[in-house]
Structures are given as structure tokens and as C-alpha cells.
Amino acid sequence: EEEEEEEQQDMITTSHHDFGDLSDPHHFRLCILEVIREEYGLYVWPCSIVLAEYVWQQRSRFVGSNVIELGAGTALPGLVAAKIGANVTLTDHCDRLEVLQNMRKICEKNHVNCKIQGLTWGEWDPTSLNLNPEMVLGADTLYSSKDFDDLFSTVSYFLRKNLDGVFITTYQSRR
């Protein structure tokens, strides 16, 4: 048991992501705790970096807005949104407690205040029903076609609540 714990700790790494160049007074760096194994939610995937950069480049659209990141995993796009002044809720599957706990650690490490919530696509609880985002983010949420119906029912629910809302996603074509 102790060996297993040590082995898991050895697989944790920190990646650093800079937004803005050093001469920019709004420049910041985010440190992301990653667990290097095949768990989807514990690694910064390329789509997450692309979406985070989009949020940074379009930051004026995000300041002061309510943002939810679906399937956030290591939460890089949501953290960028929070750093630039959005009210952010980071979500991942309700059963992925390790991922949700890692998000809490990442928020603490980066001094970012985000709500963290379990949210399983296509399933509703009172906490999820009360969310009212203007921006719905999803990095690489189109990974598995078996999840599309649940993902799109969740996104459409949020967009119906806020007719000016938008869903912004990045995906990687895998063939």
C-alpha cells in the first residue's frame, strides 16, 4: 500500500503555462498539477492549451461573465477565465473525485477562486440546475462519441437558460 502511494506521488508533475508576454502588466503564469497516467482528467491535453489561449486572447469577452467549464479535468481554460475576472464554475464527472480534488489543489496553488462541482453530463441535480452560465467551455469534450448526446443535452440546457450564451469548444481529430 505504501509502495503504491509512493509510486503515485512519483507520477505527479507540474506544468507551467504563461499568458501574455513578460512586458505585459497583465501577464500571469498558471501551475497545473498533472498525474501522468492514462486518466483523462489529470493531464493537460493540447485542446485545453488551445482553448485557454483563446480565452486569453478574447479576455474582454470573459471579464465579469459567468463561465462553466464542462469536463474541466486540469481546468486550464477555466483558470484563465477566472484570472481575467470571470466567475467560474469548474466541473467534471461526479464520480471522478480524484479529478475534482486535483482541481481544488490547482486553484489553491494558483490563488484562484473557482466553484468546483461534480456534474455528470445528462444528469441533473439541484446544484446543476441553478447554474446560469453565459459562457460554456469544453476542451476536448468531443473525445468519445458515446458521450455526445449527454454532452449536448447539458450544453443545450445551459444555452436555453441564457439565450445570449455561447458554447466554446476545442477538439482534436483522432483517426
Short mmCIF file of N, CA and C in Angstrom, two decimals:
data_model
loop_
_atom_site.label_atom_id
_atom_site.label_comp_id
_atom_site.label_asym_id
_atom_site.label_seq_id
_atom_site.Cartn_x
_atom_site.Cartn_y
_atom_site.Cartn_z
N GLU A 1 0.83 -1.20 0.00
CA GLU A 1 0.00 0.00 0.00
C GLU A 1 0.87 1.25 0.00
N GLU A 2 1.90 1.27 0.87
CA GLU A 2 2.80 2.42 0.95
C GLU A 2 3.57 2.59 -0.37
N GLU A 3 3.99 1.46 -0.97
CA GLU A 3 4.69 1.50 -2.26
C GLU A 3 3.80 2.10 -3.34
N GLU A 4 2.53 1.72 -3.32
CA GLU A 4 1.57 2.22 -4.30
C GLU A 4 1.43 3.74 -4.18
N GLU A 5 1.36 4.22 -2.92
CA GLU A 5 1.26 5.66 -2.68
C GLU A 5 2.48 6.39 -3.20
N GLU A 6 3.67 5.84 -2.91
CA GLU A 6 4.92 6.45 -3.39
C GLU A 6 4.96 6.47 -4.90
N GLU A 7 4.55 5.36 -5.51
CA GLU A 7 4.55 5.27 -6.97
C GLU A 7 3.64 6.33 -7.57
N GLN A 8 2.46 6.53 -6.96
CA GLN A 8 1.53 7.55 -7.44
C GLN A 8 2.14 8.94 -7.31
N GLN A 9 2.79 9.22 -6.19
CA GLN A 9 3.40 10.53 -5.99
C GLN A 9 4.50 10.78 -7.01
N ASP A 10 5.24 9.76 -7.38
CA ASP A 10 6.30 9.91 -8.37
C ASP A 10 5.75 10.31 -9.73
N MET A 11 4.48 10.04 -9.98
CA MET A 11 3.89 10.30 -11.28
C MET A 11 3.25 11.69 -11.37
N ILE A 12 3.34 12.48 -10.29
CA ILE A 12 2.78 13.82 -10.29
C ILE A 12 3.85 14.80 -10.77
N THR A 13 3.45 15.66 -11.69
CA THR A 13 4.35 16.69 -12.20
C THR A 13 3.59 18.01 -12.25
N THR A 14 4.32 19.09 -12.38
CA THR A 14 3.70 20.40 -12.51
C THR A 14 4.09 20.99 -13.85
N SER A 15 3.09 21.41 -14.61
CA SER A 15 3.39 22.11 -15.87
C SER A 15 3.08 23.59 -15.66
N HIS A 16 3.80 24.43 -16.38
CA HIS A 16 3.66 25.88 -16.25
C HIS A 16 3.16 26.45 -17.57
N HIS A 17 2.20 27.36 -17.47
CA HIS A 17 1.57 27.94 -18.66
C HIS A 17 1.51 29.45 -18.48
N ASP A 18 2.18 30.16 -19.38
CA ASP A 18 2.25 31.63 -19.32
C ASP A 18 1.24 32.25 -20.27
N PHE A 19 0.62 33.34 -19.82
CA PHE A 19 -0.33 34.08 -20.64
C PHE A 19 0.10 35.54 -20.66
N GLY A 20 0.29 36.06 -21.87
CA GLY A 20 0.84 37.40 -22.05
C GLY A 20 2.35 37.32 -21.97
N ASP A 21 3.03 38.27 -22.61
CA ASP A 21 4.49 38.23 -22.50
C ASP A 21 4.92 38.99 -21.25
N LEU A 22 6.17 38.81 -20.89
CA LEU A 22 6.65 39.34 -19.61
C LEU A 22 6.52 40.85 -19.48
N SER A 23 6.52 41.57 -20.60
CA SER A 23 6.38 43.03 -20.55
C SER A 23 4.92 43.46 -20.33
N ASP A 24 3.99 42.54 -20.50
CA ASP A 24 2.57 42.83 -20.32
C ASP A 24 2.26 42.89 -18.83
N PRO A 25 1.69 44.00 -18.35
CA PRO A 25 1.38 44.09 -16.91
C PRO A 25 0.32 43.08 -16.46
N HIS A 26 -0.43 42.51 -17.41
CA HIS A 26 -1.46 41.53 -17.08
C HIS A 26 -0.96 40.09 -17.19
N HIS A 27 0.33 39.92 -17.50
CA HIS A 27 0.93 38.59 -17.63
C HIS A 27 0.72 37.78 -16.36
N PHE A 28 0.46 36.50 -16.52
CA PHE A 28 0.43 35.60 -15.37
C PHE A 28 0.84 34.20 -15.81
N ARG A 29 1.21 33.43 -14.83
CA ARG A 29 1.60 32.03 -15.04
C ARG A 29 0.71 31.16 -14.20
N LEU A 30 0.23 30.08 -14.80
CA LEU A 30 -0.55 29.09 -14.07
C LEU A 30 0.27 27.82 -13.93
N CYS A 31 0.21 27.23 -12.75
CA CYS A 31 0.90 25.98 -12.47
C CYS A 31 -0.17 24.89 -12.35
N ILE A 32 -0.04 23.86 -13.14
CA ILE A 32 -1.04 22.81 -13.19
C ILE A 32 -0.43 21.50 -12.69
N LEU A 33 -1.07 20.90 -11.69
CA LEU A 33 -0.64 19.59 -11.18
C LEU A 33 -1.20 18.53 -12.11
N GLU A 34 -0.32 17.71 -12.65
CA GLU A 34 -0.73 16.65 -13.56
C GLU A 34 -0.30 15.31 -12.99
N VAL A 35 -1.13 14.32 -13.19
CA VAL A 35 -0.79 12.95 -12.82
C VAL A 35 -0.60 12.22 -14.14
N ILE A 36 0.61 11.78 -14.37
CA ILE A 36 0.94 11.18 -15.65
C ILE A 36 0.56 9.70 -15.64
N ARG A 37 -0.66 9.47 -16.09
CA ARG A 37 -1.17 8.14 -16.38
C ARG A 37 -2.34 8.31 -17.32
N GLU A 38 -3.00 7.26 -17.64
CA GLU A 38 -3.99 7.35 -18.71
C GLU A 38 -5.35 7.88 -18.29
N GLU A 39 -5.46 8.43 -17.12
CA GLU A 39 -6.72 9.04 -16.69
C GLU A 39 -6.93 10.32 -17.48
N TYR A 40 -8.08 10.46 -18.10
CA TYR A 40 -8.35 11.62 -18.94
C TYR A 40 -8.18 12.94 -18.20
N GLY A 41 -8.73 13.04 -17.02
CA GLY A 41 -8.87 14.31 -16.35
C GLY A 41 -7.68 14.81 -15.58
N LEU A 42 -6.56 14.12 -15.64
CA LEU A 42 -5.43 14.50 -14.80
C LEU A 42 -4.21 14.90 -15.61
N TYR A 43 -4.45 15.32 -16.84
CA TYR A 43 -3.37 15.66 -17.75
C TYR A 43 -3.82 16.87 -18.58
N VAL A 44 -2.91 17.80 -18.87
CA VAL A 44 -3.26 18.95 -19.71
C VAL A 44 -3.16 18.51 -21.17
N TRP A 45 -4.30 18.33 -21.81
CA TRP A 45 -4.35 17.91 -23.20
C TRP A 45 -4.14 19.12 -24.11
N PRO A 46 -3.63 18.91 -25.32
CA PRO A 46 -3.39 20.04 -26.24
C PRO A 46 -4.62 20.92 -26.46
N CYS A 47 -5.80 20.33 -26.52
CA CYS A 47 -7.02 21.13 -26.73
C CYS A 47 -7.26 22.09 -25.58
N SER A 48 -6.86 21.71 -24.40
CA SER A 48 -7.02 22.57 -23.24
C SER A 48 -6.12 23.81 -23.36
N ILE A 49 -4.92 23.60 -23.85
CA ILE A 49 -3.99 24.72 -24.04
C ILE A 49 -4.53 25.68 -25.11
N VAL A 50 -5.06 25.12 -26.19
CA VAL A 50 -5.62 25.95 -27.27
C VAL A 50 -6.81 26.76 -26.76
N LEU A 51 -7.72 26.13 -26.01
CA LEU A 51 -8.88 26.84 -25.50
C LEU A 51 -8.46 27.90 -24.47
N ALA A 52 -7.50 27.58 -23.63
CA ALA A 52 -7.01 28.56 -22.65
C ALA A 52 -6.42 29.78 -23.36
N GLU A 53 -5.68 29.55 -24.43
CA GLU A 53 -5.10 30.66 -25.19
C GLU A 53 -6.20 31.49 -25.85
N TYR A 54 -7.25 30.83 -26.33
CA TYR A 54 -8.39 31.56 -26.90
C TYR A 54 -9.03 32.46 -25.84
N VAL A 55 -9.25 31.93 -24.64
CA VAL A 55 -9.83 32.72 -23.55
C VAL A 55 -8.94 33.94 -23.28
N TRP A 56 -7.63 33.73 -23.24
CA TRP A 56 -6.70 34.83 -23.00
C TRP A 56 -6.80 35.88 -24.12
N GLN A 57 -6.80 35.43 -25.36
CA GLN A 57 -6.85 36.36 -26.49
C GLN A 57 -8.18 37.12 -26.54
N GLN A 58 -9.25 36.50 -26.09
CA GLN A 58 -10.59 37.11 -26.12
C GLN A 58 -11.02 37.58 -24.72
N ARG A 59 -10.06 37.89 -23.88
CA ARG A 59 -10.34 38.14 -22.46
C ARG A 59 -11.40 39.21 -22.21
N SER A 60 -11.51 40.19 -23.08
CA SER A 60 -12.51 41.24 -22.85
C SER A 60 -13.93 40.67 -22.87
N ARG A 61 -14.14 39.57 -23.58
CA ARG A 61 -15.46 38.92 -23.62
C ARG A 61 -15.78 38.18 -22.32
N PHE A 62 -14.76 37.83 -21.56
CA PHE A 62 -14.94 36.99 -20.39
C PHE A 62 -15.02 37.75 -19.07
N VAL A 63 -14.46 38.96 -19.03
CA VAL A 63 -14.40 39.72 -17.78
C VAL A 63 -15.81 39.92 -17.22
N GLY A 64 -16.01 39.50 -15.98
CA GLY A 64 -17.29 39.67 -15.30
C GLY A 64 -18.38 38.70 -15.70
N SER A 65 -18.11 37.78 -16.62
CA SER A 65 -19.15 36.85 -17.06
C SER A 65 -19.17 35.59 -16.21
N ASN A 66 -20.30 34.90 -16.25
CA ASN A 66 -20.43 33.61 -15.57
C ASN A 66 -20.01 32.52 -16.55
N VAL A 67 -19.03 31.75 -16.16
CA VAL A 67 -18.44 30.74 -17.04
C VAL A 67 -18.51 29.38 -16.34
N ILE A 68 -18.84 28.36 -17.11
CA ILE A 68 -18.75 26.99 -16.62
C ILE A 68 -17.84 26.24 -17.58
N GLU A 69 -16.92 25.46 -17.01
CA GLU A 69 -16.11 24.58 -17.83
C GLU A 69 -16.58 23.15 -17.59
N LEU A 70 -17.04 22.50 -18.66
CA LEU A 70 -17.50 21.12 -18.59
C LEU A 70 -16.33 20.18 -18.81
N GLY A 71 -16.30 19.08 -18.06
CA GLY A 71 -15.21 18.12 -18.21
C GLY A 71 -13.87 18.79 -18.02
N ALA A 72 -13.77 19.66 -17.02
CA ALA A 72 -12.62 20.55 -16.88
C ALA A 72 -11.29 19.83 -16.66
N GLY A 73 -11.29 18.69 -16.00
CA GLY A 73 -10.03 17.99 -15.78
C GLY A 73 -9.04 18.86 -15.02
N THR A 74 -7.95 19.22 -15.65
CA THR A 74 -6.95 20.08 -15.01
C THR A 74 -7.33 21.56 -15.10
N ALA A 75 -8.39 21.89 -15.81
CA ALA A 75 -9.08 23.18 -15.74
C ALA A 75 -8.33 24.39 -16.28
N LEU A 76 -7.39 24.22 -17.16
CA LEU A 76 -6.61 25.35 -17.64
C LEU A 76 -7.47 26.47 -18.24
N PRO A 77 -8.41 26.20 -19.16
CA PRO A 77 -9.22 27.30 -19.71
C PRO A 77 -10.04 28.03 -18.63
N GLY A 78 -10.64 27.29 -17.72
CA GLY A 78 -11.42 27.90 -16.65
C GLY A 78 -10.57 28.74 -15.73
N LEU A 79 -9.36 28.29 -15.44
CA LEU A 79 -8.46 29.06 -14.59
C LEU A 79 -8.07 30.37 -15.26
N VAL A 80 -7.83 30.34 -16.57
CA VAL A 80 -7.51 31.58 -17.29
C VAL A 80 -8.70 32.53 -17.19
N ALA A 81 -9.90 32.01 -17.41
CA ALA A 81 -11.10 32.85 -17.31
C ALA A 81 -11.21 33.48 -15.92
N ALA A 82 -10.94 32.69 -14.88
CA ALA A 82 -11.01 33.22 -13.51
C ALA A 82 -9.94 34.28 -13.28
N LYS A 83 -8.74 34.05 -13.77
CA LYS A 83 -7.64 35.01 -13.59
C LYS A 83 -7.95 36.35 -14.24
N ILE A 84 -8.71 36.35 -15.34
CA ILE A 84 -9.00 37.61 -16.02
C ILE A 84 -10.31 38.24 -15.54
N GLY A 85 -10.96 37.63 -14.56
CA GLY A 85 -12.10 38.29 -13.93
C GLY A 85 -13.47 37.68 -14.17
N ALA A 86 -13.54 36.45 -14.66
CA ALA A 86 -14.83 35.78 -14.82
C ALA A 86 -15.19 35.05 -13.52
N ASN A 87 -16.48 34.81 -13.33
CA ASN A 87 -16.97 33.98 -12.23
C ASN A 87 -17.06 32.56 -12.78
N VAL A 88 -16.22 31.68 -12.28
CA VAL A 88 -16.03 30.38 -12.93
C VAL A 88 -16.48 29.22 -12.04
N THR A 89 -17.20 28.30 -12.67
CA THR A 89 -17.51 27.01 -12.05
C THR A 89 -16.81 25.94 -12.87
N LEU A 90 -15.95 25.18 -12.24
CA LEU A 90 -15.24 24.08 -12.88
C LEU A 90 -15.98 22.80 -12.57
N THR A 91 -16.24 21.99 -13.60
CA THR A 91 -16.98 20.75 -13.38
C THR A 91 -16.26 19.57 -14.02
N ASP A 92 -16.49 18.43 -13.46
CA ASP A 92 -16.10 17.16 -14.06
C ASP A 92 -17.06 16.11 -13.52
N HIS A 93 -16.99 14.93 -14.06
CA HIS A 93 -17.90 13.84 -13.71
C HIS A 93 -17.99 13.67 -12.19
N CYS A 94 -19.21 13.51 -11.69
CA CYS A 94 -19.45 13.38 -10.25
C CYS A 94 -18.64 12.27 -9.59
N ASP A 95 -18.39 11.19 -10.33
CA ASP A 95 -17.68 10.04 -9.77
C ASP A 95 -16.16 10.20 -9.80
N ARG A 96 -15.66 11.24 -10.40
CA ARG A 96 -14.21 11.42 -10.56
C ARG A 96 -13.67 12.29 -9.41
N LEU A 97 -13.76 11.77 -8.21
CA LEU A 97 -13.38 12.53 -7.02
C LEU A 97 -11.92 12.96 -7.05
N GLU A 98 -11.05 12.11 -7.60
CA GLU A 98 -9.63 12.45 -7.69
C GLU A 98 -9.42 13.68 -8.58
N VAL A 99 -10.19 13.76 -9.66
CA VAL A 99 -10.09 14.90 -10.57
C VAL A 99 -10.61 16.16 -9.88
N LEU A 100 -11.75 16.07 -9.20
CA LEU A 100 -12.32 17.23 -8.51
C LEU A 100 -11.37 17.72 -7.40
N GLN A 101 -10.76 16.78 -6.68
CA GLN A 101 -9.81 17.16 -5.63
C GLN A 101 -8.57 17.82 -6.24
N ASN A 102 -8.11 17.31 -7.38
CA ASN A 102 -6.95 17.92 -8.05
C ASN A 102 -7.28 19.35 -8.49
N MET A 103 -8.51 19.58 -8.96
CA MET A 103 -8.91 20.95 -9.33
C MET A 103 -8.81 21.88 -8.12
N ARG A 104 -9.25 21.41 -6.96
CA ARG A 104 -9.17 22.24 -5.75
C ARG A 104 -7.72 22.59 -5.45
N LYS A 105 -6.84 21.61 -5.54
CA LYS A 105 -5.41 21.85 -5.29
C LYS A 105 -4.84 22.86 -6.28
N ILE A 106 -5.22 22.72 -7.55
CA ILE A 106 -4.72 23.62 -8.59
C ILE A 106 -5.22 25.05 -8.33
N CYS A 107 -6.47 25.19 -7.95
CA CYS A 107 -7.00 26.53 -7.64
C CYS A 107 -6.24 27.16 -6.47
N GLU A 108 -6.01 26.37 -5.43
CA GLU A 108 -5.26 26.87 -4.27
C GLU A 108 -3.85 27.27 -4.67
N LYS A 109 -3.19 26.42 -5.43
CA LYS A 109 -1.81 26.68 -5.85
C LYS A 109 -1.70 27.97 -6.65
N ASN A 110 -2.74 28.28 -7.44
CA ASN A 110 -2.71 29.47 -8.30
C ASN A 110 -3.47 30.66 -7.72
N HIS A 111 -3.94 30.54 -6.47
CA HIS A 111 -4.67 31.62 -5.80
C HIS A 111 -5.85 32.09 -6.65
N VAL A 112 -6.62 31.11 -7.12
CA VAL A 112 -7.78 31.38 -7.96
C VAL A 112 -9.02 30.87 -7.23
N ASN A 113 -10.06 31.70 -7.24
CA ASN A 113 -11.30 31.34 -6.56
C ASN A 113 -12.31 30.86 -7.60
N CYS A 114 -12.50 29.56 -7.69
CA CYS A 114 -13.49 28.96 -8.59
C CYS A 114 -14.39 28.05 -7.77
N LYS A 115 -15.63 27.95 -8.19
CA LYS A 115 -16.51 26.92 -7.63
C LYS A 115 -16.14 25.62 -8.32
N ILE A 116 -16.08 24.54 -7.56
CA ILE A 116 -15.77 23.23 -8.13
C ILE A 116 -16.95 22.33 -7.82
N GLN A 117 -17.42 21.66 -8.87
CA GLN A 117 -18.65 20.90 -8.71
C GLN A 117 -18.63 19.65 -9.59
N GLY A 118 -19.11 18.56 -9.03
CA GLY A 118 -19.33 17.37 -9.84
C GLY A 118 -20.55 17.59 -10.72
N LEU A 119 -20.40 17.30 -12.00
CA LEU A 119 -21.52 17.43 -12.93
C LEU A 119 -21.35 16.35 -13.99
N THR A 120 -22.26 15.41 -13.98
CA THR A 120 -22.24 14.34 -14.97
C THR A 120 -23.19 14.73 -16.09
N TRP A 121 -22.67 14.79 -17.31
CA TRP A 121 -23.48 15.22 -18.45
C TRP A 121 -24.73 14.38 -18.56
N GLY A 122 -25.86 15.07 -18.77
CA GLY A 122 -27.13 14.38 -18.96
C GLY A 122 -27.83 14.02 -17.67
N GLU A 123 -27.21 14.28 -16.52
CA GLU A 123 -27.82 14.01 -15.22
C GLU A 123 -27.98 15.33 -14.49
N TRP A 124 -29.10 15.48 -13.77
CA TRP A 124 -29.39 16.77 -13.16
C TRP A 124 -29.61 16.64 -11.67
N ASP A 125 -29.05 17.59 -10.95
CA ASP A 125 -29.30 17.72 -9.53
C ASP A 125 -29.57 19.20 -9.27
N PRO A 126 -30.12 19.55 -8.11
CA PRO A 126 -30.48 20.95 -7.86
C PRO A 126 -29.32 21.94 -8.05
N THR A 127 -28.11 21.54 -7.68
CA THR A 127 -26.97 22.44 -7.81
C THR A 127 -26.69 22.74 -9.29
N SER A 128 -26.75 21.73 -10.13
CA SER A 128 -26.52 21.92 -11.56
C SER A 128 -27.62 22.76 -12.19
N LEU A 129 -28.85 22.53 -11.75
CA LEU A 129 -29.98 23.26 -12.32
C LEU A 129 -29.92 24.75 -12.01
N ASN A 130 -29.23 25.11 -10.94
CA ASN A 130 -29.13 26.52 -10.54
C ASN A 130 -28.03 27.28 -11.27
N LEU A 131 -27.17 26.60 -11.99
CA LEU A 131 -26.10 27.29 -12.72
C LEU A 131 -26.70 28.06 -13.89
N ASN A 132 -26.16 29.24 -14.17
CA ASN A 132 -26.67 30.06 -15.26
C ASN A 132 -25.50 30.71 -16.00
N PRO A 133 -24.72 29.91 -16.72
CA PRO A 133 -23.53 30.47 -17.38
C PRO A 133 -23.87 31.25 -18.65
N GLU A 134 -23.04 32.25 -18.91
CA GLU A 134 -23.10 32.97 -20.18
C GLU A 134 -22.15 32.32 -21.18
N MET A 135 -21.11 31.69 -20.65
CA MET A 135 -20.11 31.01 -21.47
C MET A 135 -19.96 29.59 -20.97
N VAL A 136 -20.06 28.64 -21.88
CA VAL A 136 -19.83 27.23 -21.56
C VAL A 136 -18.57 26.83 -22.31
N LEU A 137 -17.56 26.40 -21.56
CA LEU A 137 -16.30 25.98 -22.17
C LEU A 137 -16.19 24.46 -22.12
N GLY A 138 -15.57 23.90 -23.14
CA GLY A 138 -15.33 22.46 -23.16
C GLY A 138 -14.12 22.14 -24.02
N ALA A 139 -13.02 21.80 -23.39
CA ALA A 139 -11.80 21.42 -24.12
C ALA A 139 -11.77 19.91 -24.30
N ASP A 140 -11.78 19.48 -25.53
CA ASP A 140 -11.70 18.05 -25.87
C ASP A 140 -12.86 17.25 -25.28
N THR A 141 -14.02 17.90 -25.15
CA THR A 141 -15.20 17.19 -24.66
C THR A 141 -15.82 16.31 -25.73
N LEU A 142 -15.39 16.47 -26.96
CA LEU A 142 -15.90 15.64 -28.07
C LEU A 142 -14.98 14.44 -28.30
N TYR A 143 -14.42 13.94 -27.23
CA TYR A 143 -13.45 12.86 -27.30
C TYR A 143 -14.10 11.52 -27.66
N SER A 144 -15.21 11.23 -27.04
CA SER A 144 -15.86 9.93 -27.22
C SER A 144 -17.29 10.12 -27.71
N SER A 145 -17.62 9.57 -28.86
CA SER A 145 -18.94 9.76 -29.45
C SER A 145 -20.06 9.20 -28.56
N LYS A 146 -19.77 8.25 -27.70
CA LYS A 146 -20.80 7.70 -26.82
C LYS A 146 -21.31 8.75 -25.82
N ASP A 147 -20.53 9.83 -25.62
CA ASP A 147 -20.93 10.88 -24.67
C ASP A 147 -21.61 12.06 -25.33
N PHE A 148 -21.70 12.08 -26.66
CA PHE A 148 -22.21 13.25 -27.38
C PHE A 148 -23.63 13.64 -26.95
N ASP A 149 -24.54 12.68 -26.88
CA ASP A 149 -25.93 13.01 -26.53
C ASP A 149 -26.02 13.67 -25.16
N ASP A 150 -25.33 13.10 -24.18
CA ASP A 150 -25.36 13.67 -22.83
C ASP A 150 -24.68 15.04 -22.79
N LEU A 151 -23.56 15.17 -23.50
CA LEU A 151 -22.86 16.46 -23.55
C LEU A 151 -23.78 17.52 -24.16
N PHE A 152 -24.37 17.22 -25.31
CA PHE A 152 -25.17 18.23 -25.99
C PHE A 152 -26.48 18.52 -25.26
N SER A 153 -27.04 17.56 -24.54
CA SER A 153 -28.23 17.87 -23.75
C SER A 153 -27.85 18.82 -22.61
N THR A 154 -26.68 18.63 -22.03
CA THR A 154 -26.21 19.52 -20.96
C THR A 154 -25.94 20.92 -21.50
N VAL A 155 -25.22 21.00 -22.61
CA VAL A 155 -24.91 22.30 -23.20
C VAL A 155 -26.21 23.01 -23.60
N SER A 156 -27.12 22.31 -24.26
CA SER A 156 -28.35 22.95 -24.72
C SER A 156 -29.21 23.42 -23.54
N TYR A 157 -29.20 22.67 -22.43
CA TYR A 157 -29.92 23.11 -21.24
C TYR A 157 -29.39 24.48 -20.79
N PHE A 158 -28.06 24.61 -20.69
CA PHE A 158 -27.49 25.88 -20.25
C PHE A 158 -27.74 27.00 -21.25
N LEU A 159 -27.67 26.70 -22.53
CA LEU A 159 -27.88 27.74 -23.54
C LEU A 159 -29.34 28.16 -23.63
N ARG A 160 -30.28 27.27 -23.33
CA ARG A 160 -31.70 27.64 -23.31
C ARG A 160 -32.00 28.57 -22.13
N LYS A 161 -31.26 28.40 -21.04
CA LYS A 161 -31.45 29.27 -19.88
C LYS A 161 -30.93 30.69 -20.15
N ASN A 162 -29.96 30.80 -21.02
CA ASN A 162 -29.35 32.09 -21.32
C ASN A 162 -29.22 32.20 -22.84
N LEU A 163 -30.17 32.85 -23.47
CA LEU A 163 -30.23 32.87 -24.93
C LEU A 163 -29.05 33.58 -25.58
N ASP A 164 -28.32 34.39 -24.81
CA ASP A 164 -27.11 35.03 -25.34
C ASP A 164 -25.87 34.20 -25.03
N GLY A 165 -26.05 33.06 -24.40
CA GLY A 165 -24.93 32.21 -24.03
C GLY A 165 -24.27 31.57 -25.23
N VAL A 166 -23.02 31.18 -25.05
CA VAL A 166 -22.26 30.52 -26.12
C VAL A 166 -21.53 29.30 -25.57
N PHE A 167 -21.35 28.32 -26.43
CA PHE A 167 -20.55 27.14 -26.14
C PHE A 167 -19.28 27.25 -26.97
N ILE A 168 -18.15 27.27 -26.30
CA ILE A 168 -16.86 27.37 -26.98
C ILE A 168 -16.09 26.10 -26.69
N THR A 169 -15.71 25.40 -27.74
CA THR A 169 -15.03 24.13 -27.56
C THR A 169 -13.84 24.00 -28.50
N THR A 170 -12.94 23.16 -28.13
CA THR A 170 -11.82 22.76 -28.99
C THR A 170 -11.83 21.24 -29.02
N TYR A 171 -11.43 20.69 -30.13
CA TYR A 171 -11.35 19.24 -30.21
C TYR A 171 -10.19 18.84 -31.10
N GLN A 172 -9.74 17.64 -30.91
CA GLN A 172 -8.65 17.07 -31.70
C GLN A 172 -9.21 15.92 -32.51
N SER A 173 -9.01 15.98 -33.79
CA SER A 173 -9.45 14.89 -34.66
C SER A 173 -8.53 13.68 -34.42
N ARG A 174 -9.12 12.56 -34.09
CA ARG A 174 -8.35 11.34 -33.85
C ARG A 174 -8.81 10.27 -34.83
N ARG A 175 -7.93 9.84 -35.68
CA ARG A 175 -8.28 8.80 -36.66
C ARG A 175 -7.31 7.68 -36.60
#
